[in-house]
mmCIF file of C-alpha atoms in Angstrom:
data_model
loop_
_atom_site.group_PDB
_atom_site.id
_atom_site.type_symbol
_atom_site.label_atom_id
_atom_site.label_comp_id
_atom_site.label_asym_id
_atom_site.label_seq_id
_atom_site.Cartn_x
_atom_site.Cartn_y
_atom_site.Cartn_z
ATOM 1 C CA UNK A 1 117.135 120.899 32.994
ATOM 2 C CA UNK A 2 113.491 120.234 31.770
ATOM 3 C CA UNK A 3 110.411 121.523 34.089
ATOM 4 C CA UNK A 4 109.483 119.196 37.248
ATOM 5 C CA UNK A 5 106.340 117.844 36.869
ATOM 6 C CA UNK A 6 103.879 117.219 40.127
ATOM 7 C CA UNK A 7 103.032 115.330 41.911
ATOM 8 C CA UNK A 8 106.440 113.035 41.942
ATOM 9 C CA UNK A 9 105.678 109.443 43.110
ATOM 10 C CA UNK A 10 107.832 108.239 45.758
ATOM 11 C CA UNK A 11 108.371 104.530 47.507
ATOM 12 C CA UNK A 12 110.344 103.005 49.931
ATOM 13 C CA UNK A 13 112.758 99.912 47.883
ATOM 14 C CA UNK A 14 109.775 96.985 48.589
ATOM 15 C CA UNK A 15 107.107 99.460 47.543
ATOM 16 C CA UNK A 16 105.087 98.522 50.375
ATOM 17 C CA UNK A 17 105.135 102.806 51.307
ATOM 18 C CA UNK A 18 104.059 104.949 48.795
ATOM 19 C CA UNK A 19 103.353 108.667 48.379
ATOM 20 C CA UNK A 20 102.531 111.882 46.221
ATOM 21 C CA UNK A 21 104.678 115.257 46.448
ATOM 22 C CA UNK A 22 102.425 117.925 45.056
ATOM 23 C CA UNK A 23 104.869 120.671 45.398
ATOM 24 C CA UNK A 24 108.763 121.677 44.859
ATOM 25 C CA UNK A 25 110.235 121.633 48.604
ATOM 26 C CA UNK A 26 110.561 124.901 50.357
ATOM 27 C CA UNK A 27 114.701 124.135 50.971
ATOM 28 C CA UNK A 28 116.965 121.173 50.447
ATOM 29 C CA UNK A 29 119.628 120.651 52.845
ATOM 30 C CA UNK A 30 122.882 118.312 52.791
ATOM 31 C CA UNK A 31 123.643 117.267 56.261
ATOM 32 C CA UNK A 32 127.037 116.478 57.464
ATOM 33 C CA UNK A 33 126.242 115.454 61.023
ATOM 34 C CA UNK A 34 127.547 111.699 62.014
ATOM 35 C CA UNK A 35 123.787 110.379 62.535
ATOM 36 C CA UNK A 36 123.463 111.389 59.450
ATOM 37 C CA UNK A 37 126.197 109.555 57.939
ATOM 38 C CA UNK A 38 125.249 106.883 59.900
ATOM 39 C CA UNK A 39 121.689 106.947 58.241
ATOM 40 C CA UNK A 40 122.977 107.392 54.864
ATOM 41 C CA UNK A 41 126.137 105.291 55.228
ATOM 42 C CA UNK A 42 127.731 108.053 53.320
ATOM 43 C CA UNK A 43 129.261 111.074 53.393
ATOM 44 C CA UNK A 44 125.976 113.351 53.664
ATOM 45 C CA UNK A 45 122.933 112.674 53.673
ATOM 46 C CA UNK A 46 120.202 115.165 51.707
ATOM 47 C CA UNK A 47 116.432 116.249 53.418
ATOM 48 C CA UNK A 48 113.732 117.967 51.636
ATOM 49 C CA UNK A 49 111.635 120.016 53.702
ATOM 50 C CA UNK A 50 108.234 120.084 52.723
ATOM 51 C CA UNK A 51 104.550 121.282 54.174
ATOM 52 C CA UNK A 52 102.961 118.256 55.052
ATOM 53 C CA UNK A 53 99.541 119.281 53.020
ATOM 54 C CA UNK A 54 101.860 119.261 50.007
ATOM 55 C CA UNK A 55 102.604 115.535 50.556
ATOM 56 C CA UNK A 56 100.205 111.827 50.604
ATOM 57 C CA UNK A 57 101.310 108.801 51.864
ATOM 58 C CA UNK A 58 100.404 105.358 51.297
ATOM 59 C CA UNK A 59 101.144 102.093 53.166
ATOM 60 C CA UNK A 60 102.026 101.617 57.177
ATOM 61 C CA UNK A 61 105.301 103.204 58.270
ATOM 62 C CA UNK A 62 106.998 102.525 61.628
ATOM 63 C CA UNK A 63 108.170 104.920 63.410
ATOM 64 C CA UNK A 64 111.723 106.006 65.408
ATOM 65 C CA UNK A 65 112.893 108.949 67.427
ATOM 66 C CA UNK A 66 116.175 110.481 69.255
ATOM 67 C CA UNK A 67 116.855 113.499 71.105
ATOM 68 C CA UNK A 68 118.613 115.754 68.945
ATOM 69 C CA UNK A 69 121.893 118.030 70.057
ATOM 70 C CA UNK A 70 119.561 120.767 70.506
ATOM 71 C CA UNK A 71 116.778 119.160 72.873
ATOM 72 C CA UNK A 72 114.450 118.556 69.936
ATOM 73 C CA UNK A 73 113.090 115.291 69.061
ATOM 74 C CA UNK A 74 114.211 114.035 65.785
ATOM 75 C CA UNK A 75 111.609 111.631 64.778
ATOM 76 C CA UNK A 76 111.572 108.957 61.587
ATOM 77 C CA UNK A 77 109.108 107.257 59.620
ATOM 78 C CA UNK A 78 110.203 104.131 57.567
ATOM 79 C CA UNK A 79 109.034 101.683 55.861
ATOM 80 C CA UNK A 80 108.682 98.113 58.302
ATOM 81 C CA UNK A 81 109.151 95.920 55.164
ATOM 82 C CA UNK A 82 112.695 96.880 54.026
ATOM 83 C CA UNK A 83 113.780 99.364 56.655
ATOM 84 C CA UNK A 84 114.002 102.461 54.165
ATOM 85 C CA UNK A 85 113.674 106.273 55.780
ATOM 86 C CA UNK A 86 110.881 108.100 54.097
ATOM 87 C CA UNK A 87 111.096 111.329 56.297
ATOM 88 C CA UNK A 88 111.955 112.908 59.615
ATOM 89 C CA UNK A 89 109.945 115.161 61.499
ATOM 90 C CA UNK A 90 110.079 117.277 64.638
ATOM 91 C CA UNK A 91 106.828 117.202 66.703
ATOM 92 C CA UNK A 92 107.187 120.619 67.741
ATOM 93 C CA UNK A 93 106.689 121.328 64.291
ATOM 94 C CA UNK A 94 103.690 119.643 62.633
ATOM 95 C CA UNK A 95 103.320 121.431 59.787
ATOM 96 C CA UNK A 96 106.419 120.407 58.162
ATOM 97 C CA UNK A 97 108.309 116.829 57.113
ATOM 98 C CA UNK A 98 112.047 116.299 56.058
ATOM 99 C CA UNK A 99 111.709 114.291 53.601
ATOM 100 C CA UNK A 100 114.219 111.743 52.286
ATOM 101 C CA UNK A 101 114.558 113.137 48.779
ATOM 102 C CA UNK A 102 116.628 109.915 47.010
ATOM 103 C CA UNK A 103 113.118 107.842 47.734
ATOM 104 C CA UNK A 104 111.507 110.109 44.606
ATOM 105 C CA UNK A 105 110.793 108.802 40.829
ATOM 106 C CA UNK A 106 112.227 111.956 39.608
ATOM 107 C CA UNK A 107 114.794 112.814 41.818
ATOM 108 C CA UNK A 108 115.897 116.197 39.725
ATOM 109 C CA UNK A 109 114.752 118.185 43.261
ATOM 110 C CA UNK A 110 117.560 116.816 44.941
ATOM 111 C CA UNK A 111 119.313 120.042 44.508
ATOM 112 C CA UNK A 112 120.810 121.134 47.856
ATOM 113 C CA UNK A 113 120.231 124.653 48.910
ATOM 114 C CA UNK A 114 122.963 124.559 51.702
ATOM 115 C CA UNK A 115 124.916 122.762 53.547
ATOM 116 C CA UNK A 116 124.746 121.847 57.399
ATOM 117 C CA UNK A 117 126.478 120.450 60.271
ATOM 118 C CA UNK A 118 129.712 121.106 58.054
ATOM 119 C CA UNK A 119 131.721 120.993 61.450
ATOM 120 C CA UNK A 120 131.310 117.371 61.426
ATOM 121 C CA UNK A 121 131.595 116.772 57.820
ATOM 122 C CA UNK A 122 134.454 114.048 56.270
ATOM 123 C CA UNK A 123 137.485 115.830 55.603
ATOM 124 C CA UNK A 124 137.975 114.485 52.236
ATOM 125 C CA UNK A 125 134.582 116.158 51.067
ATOM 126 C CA UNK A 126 134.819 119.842 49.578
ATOM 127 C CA UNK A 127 131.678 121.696 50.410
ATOM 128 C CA UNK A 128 130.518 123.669 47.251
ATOM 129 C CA UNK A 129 131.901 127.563 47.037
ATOM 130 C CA UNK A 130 128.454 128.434 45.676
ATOM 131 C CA UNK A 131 126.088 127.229 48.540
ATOM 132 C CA UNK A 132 125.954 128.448 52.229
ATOM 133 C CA UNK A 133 127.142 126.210 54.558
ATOM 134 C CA UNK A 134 126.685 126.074 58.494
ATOM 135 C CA UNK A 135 128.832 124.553 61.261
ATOM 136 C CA UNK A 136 125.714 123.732 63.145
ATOM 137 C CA UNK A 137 121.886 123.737 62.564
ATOM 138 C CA UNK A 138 121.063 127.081 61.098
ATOM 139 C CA UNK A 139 117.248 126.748 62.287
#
């Protein structure tokens, strides 16, 4: 795999959100949880965690929160014009964003460190031998 390049532009599908990443994400995660499968309408879907100085946005973004398993708030940011997730964040942490990796130009940093939430993962999916994997949140 060639060298990643920064900053990596990244959009929502209308374009009407844009932004910079300036650095490689500290961890990439696949989560199996059913909200997330909800959100991706998939099997999985992948977050990038990131410091937000290492990331610019662009463009109004609406925002949407739930109360996690855990008691935290699991907020979202998305785009109003098409509905697309940019990133999730936690309030009790402001220093960090999960961002929705698949919304990059060069999505060759969408390579999961781990995988989460495997307790509720589809039983048809085999989780990789060569990643860790948690039943639940690991952090």
């Amino acid at each position: 795999m060639s060298e990643i390049n920064y900053p990596i532009k990244g959009s929502c599908q209308c374009g009407q959100v844009t932004y910079q990443l300036f650095a490689a994400p500290l961890m990439v995660a696949a989560c199996h949880c059913r909200q997330c499968q909800k959100l991706s309408t998939s099997a999985f879907s992948i977050t990038a965690v990131v410091n937000v100085t290492d990331i610019e946005f662009s463009g109004k973004m609406s925002d949407w929160s739930r109360l996690a398993d855990n008691g935290n708030t699991n907020g979202a940011k998305f785009c109003p014009g098409c509905g697309n997730r940019i990133y999730h964040f936690n309030p009790s942490y402001p220093d960090k964003i999960k961002l929705k990796p698949s919304t990059l130009e060069d999505t060759r940093v969408i390579q999961p460190s781990m995988h989460i939430w495997t307790s509720e993962k589809q039983a048809w999916f085999k989780l990789p031998k060569d990643l860790p994997s948690y039943e639940k949140q690991p952090f």
